[in-house]
Structure formats: C-alpha cells, structure tokens
Short mmCIF file of C-alpha atoms in Angstrom, two decimals:
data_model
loop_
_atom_site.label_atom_id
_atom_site.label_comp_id
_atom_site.label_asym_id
_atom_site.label_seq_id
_atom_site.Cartn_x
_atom_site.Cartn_y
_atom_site.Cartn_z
CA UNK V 207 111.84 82.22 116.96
CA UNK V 208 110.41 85.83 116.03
CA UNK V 209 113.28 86.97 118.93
CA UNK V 210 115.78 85.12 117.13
CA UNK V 211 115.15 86.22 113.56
CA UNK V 212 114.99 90.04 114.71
CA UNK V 213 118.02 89.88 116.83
CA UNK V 214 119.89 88.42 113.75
CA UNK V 215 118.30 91.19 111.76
CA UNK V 216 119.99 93.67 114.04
CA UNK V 217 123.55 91.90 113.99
CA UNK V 218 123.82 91.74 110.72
CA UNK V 219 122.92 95.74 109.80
CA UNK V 220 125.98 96.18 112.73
CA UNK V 221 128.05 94.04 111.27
CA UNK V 222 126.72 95.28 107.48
CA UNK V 223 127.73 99.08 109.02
CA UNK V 224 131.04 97.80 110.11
CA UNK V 225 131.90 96.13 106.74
CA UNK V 226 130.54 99.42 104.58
CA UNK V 227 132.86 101.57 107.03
CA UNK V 228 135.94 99.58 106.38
CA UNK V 229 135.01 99.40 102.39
CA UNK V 230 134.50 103.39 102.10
CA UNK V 231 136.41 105.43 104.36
CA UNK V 232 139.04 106.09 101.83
CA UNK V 233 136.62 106.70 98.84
CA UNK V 234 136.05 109.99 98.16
CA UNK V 235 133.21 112.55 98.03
CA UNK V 236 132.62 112.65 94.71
CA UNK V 237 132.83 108.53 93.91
CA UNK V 238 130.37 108.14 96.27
CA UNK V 239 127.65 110.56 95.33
CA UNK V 240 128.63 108.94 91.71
CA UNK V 241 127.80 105.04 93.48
CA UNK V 242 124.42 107.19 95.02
CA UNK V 243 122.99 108.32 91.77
CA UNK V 244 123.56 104.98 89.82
CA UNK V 245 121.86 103.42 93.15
CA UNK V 246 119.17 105.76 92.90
CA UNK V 247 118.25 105.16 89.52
CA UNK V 248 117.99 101.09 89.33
CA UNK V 249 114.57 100.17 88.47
CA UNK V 250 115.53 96.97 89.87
CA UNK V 251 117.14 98.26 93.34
CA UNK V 252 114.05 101.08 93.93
CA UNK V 253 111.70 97.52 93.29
CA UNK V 254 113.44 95.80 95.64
CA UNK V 255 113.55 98.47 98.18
CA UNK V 256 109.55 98.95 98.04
CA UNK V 257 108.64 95.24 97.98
CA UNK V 258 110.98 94.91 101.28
CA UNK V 259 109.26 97.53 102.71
CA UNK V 260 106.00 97.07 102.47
CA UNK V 261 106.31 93.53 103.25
CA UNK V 262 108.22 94.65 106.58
CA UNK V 263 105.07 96.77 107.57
CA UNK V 264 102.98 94.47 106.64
CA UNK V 265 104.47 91.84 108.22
CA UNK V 266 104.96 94.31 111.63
CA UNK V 267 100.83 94.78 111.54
CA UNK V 268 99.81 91.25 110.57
CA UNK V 269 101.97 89.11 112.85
CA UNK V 270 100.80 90.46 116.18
CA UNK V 271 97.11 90.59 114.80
CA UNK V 272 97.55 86.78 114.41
CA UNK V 273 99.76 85.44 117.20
CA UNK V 274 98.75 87.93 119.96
CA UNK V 275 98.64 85.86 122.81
CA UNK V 276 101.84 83.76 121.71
CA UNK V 277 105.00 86.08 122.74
CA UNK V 278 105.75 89.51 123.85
CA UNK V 279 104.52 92.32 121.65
CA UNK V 280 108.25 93.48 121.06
CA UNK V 281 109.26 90.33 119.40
CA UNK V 282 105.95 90.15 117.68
CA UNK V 283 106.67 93.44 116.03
CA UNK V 284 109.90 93.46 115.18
CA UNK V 285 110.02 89.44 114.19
CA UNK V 286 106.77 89.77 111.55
CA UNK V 287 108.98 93.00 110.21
CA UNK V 288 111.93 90.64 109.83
CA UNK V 289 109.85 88.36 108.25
CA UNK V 290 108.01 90.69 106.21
CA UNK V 291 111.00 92.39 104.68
CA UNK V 292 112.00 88.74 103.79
CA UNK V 293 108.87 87.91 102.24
CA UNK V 294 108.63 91.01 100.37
CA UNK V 295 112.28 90.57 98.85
CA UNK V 296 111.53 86.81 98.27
CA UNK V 297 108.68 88.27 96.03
CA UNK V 298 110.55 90.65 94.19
CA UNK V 299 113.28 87.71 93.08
CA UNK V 300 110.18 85.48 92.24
CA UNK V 301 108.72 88.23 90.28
CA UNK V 302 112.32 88.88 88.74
CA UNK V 303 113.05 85.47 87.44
CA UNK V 304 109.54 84.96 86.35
CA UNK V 305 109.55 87.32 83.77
CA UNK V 306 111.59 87.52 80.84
CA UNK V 307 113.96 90.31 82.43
CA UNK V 308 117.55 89.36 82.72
CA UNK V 309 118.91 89.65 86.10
CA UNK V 310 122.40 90.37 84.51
#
C-alpha cells in the first residue's frame, strides 16, 4: 500500500509536468512571472504549501518510526511522505471551511 500510494505520487507530478508543458509553452515571459507573483502572494496557496509540507516530513519521520519491521525502508519513507502531504492538505481544507473565510 505505502508502494502504491508513492508510485502514484510520482505518476501523477509526470503526468502534472506533462500537462503544465503542453498548457505554457506558448505563454510568454512576462505572463508567467505575472501568474508567479499572484501565486506567490496567496495567503491561501503559501498555507497550503506549508501544511503539505510539513505533514510530508512528518509523515516521512513518523511512518517508519511506527511500522519499521512491516516493509522496506524506501516505501516506508516515501509512502508516510505521500501520506503526510495528504494529511497536511486535508488539514488545511478542514481548517479552511471551518472558519468563516470564503473559499471563493
């Protein structure tokens, strides 16, 4: 399962890369570093972006602390960062519709 959900992981940044090739090779120079400020600035996107994180590295650390003797370290490390980066965006939704924020 931890293979599984990391090897997904990895297809879908490829086939993410692919997509955001095909979508912006025509775009030019300056329309992009316009998209990269306004991307830079979200309160929302930066929150999202540090939940994920931390829950990736958290989830890299605690998962092979737990389940040691269960699989081979790789998985175990790169399955509880799948997880983790899941759990922390998860969080940062919860937290988002909890509050009285709009999300649009």
């Amino acid at each position: 399962m931890l293979e599984t959900s990391w090897l997904t992981g990895l297809g879908g940044a490829v086939g993410g890369a692919g997509i955001g090739y095909v979508q912006y090779r025509n775009v030019d120079a300056a329309k992009i570093a316009e998209m990269r400020r306004i991307a830079e600035y979200d309160s929302r996107q930066v929150r999202l972006d540090d939940y994920a994180i931390i829950g990736g590295v958290l989830g890299a650390l605690l998962t092979p602390a737990v389940l040691y003797s269960r699989a081979r370290l790789v998985h175990l490390i790169l399955g509880g960062a799948t997880w983790g980066v899941g759990v922390g965006a998860g969080t940062h939704w919860y937290d988002l519709l909890s509050t009285s924020e709009r999300m649009f």
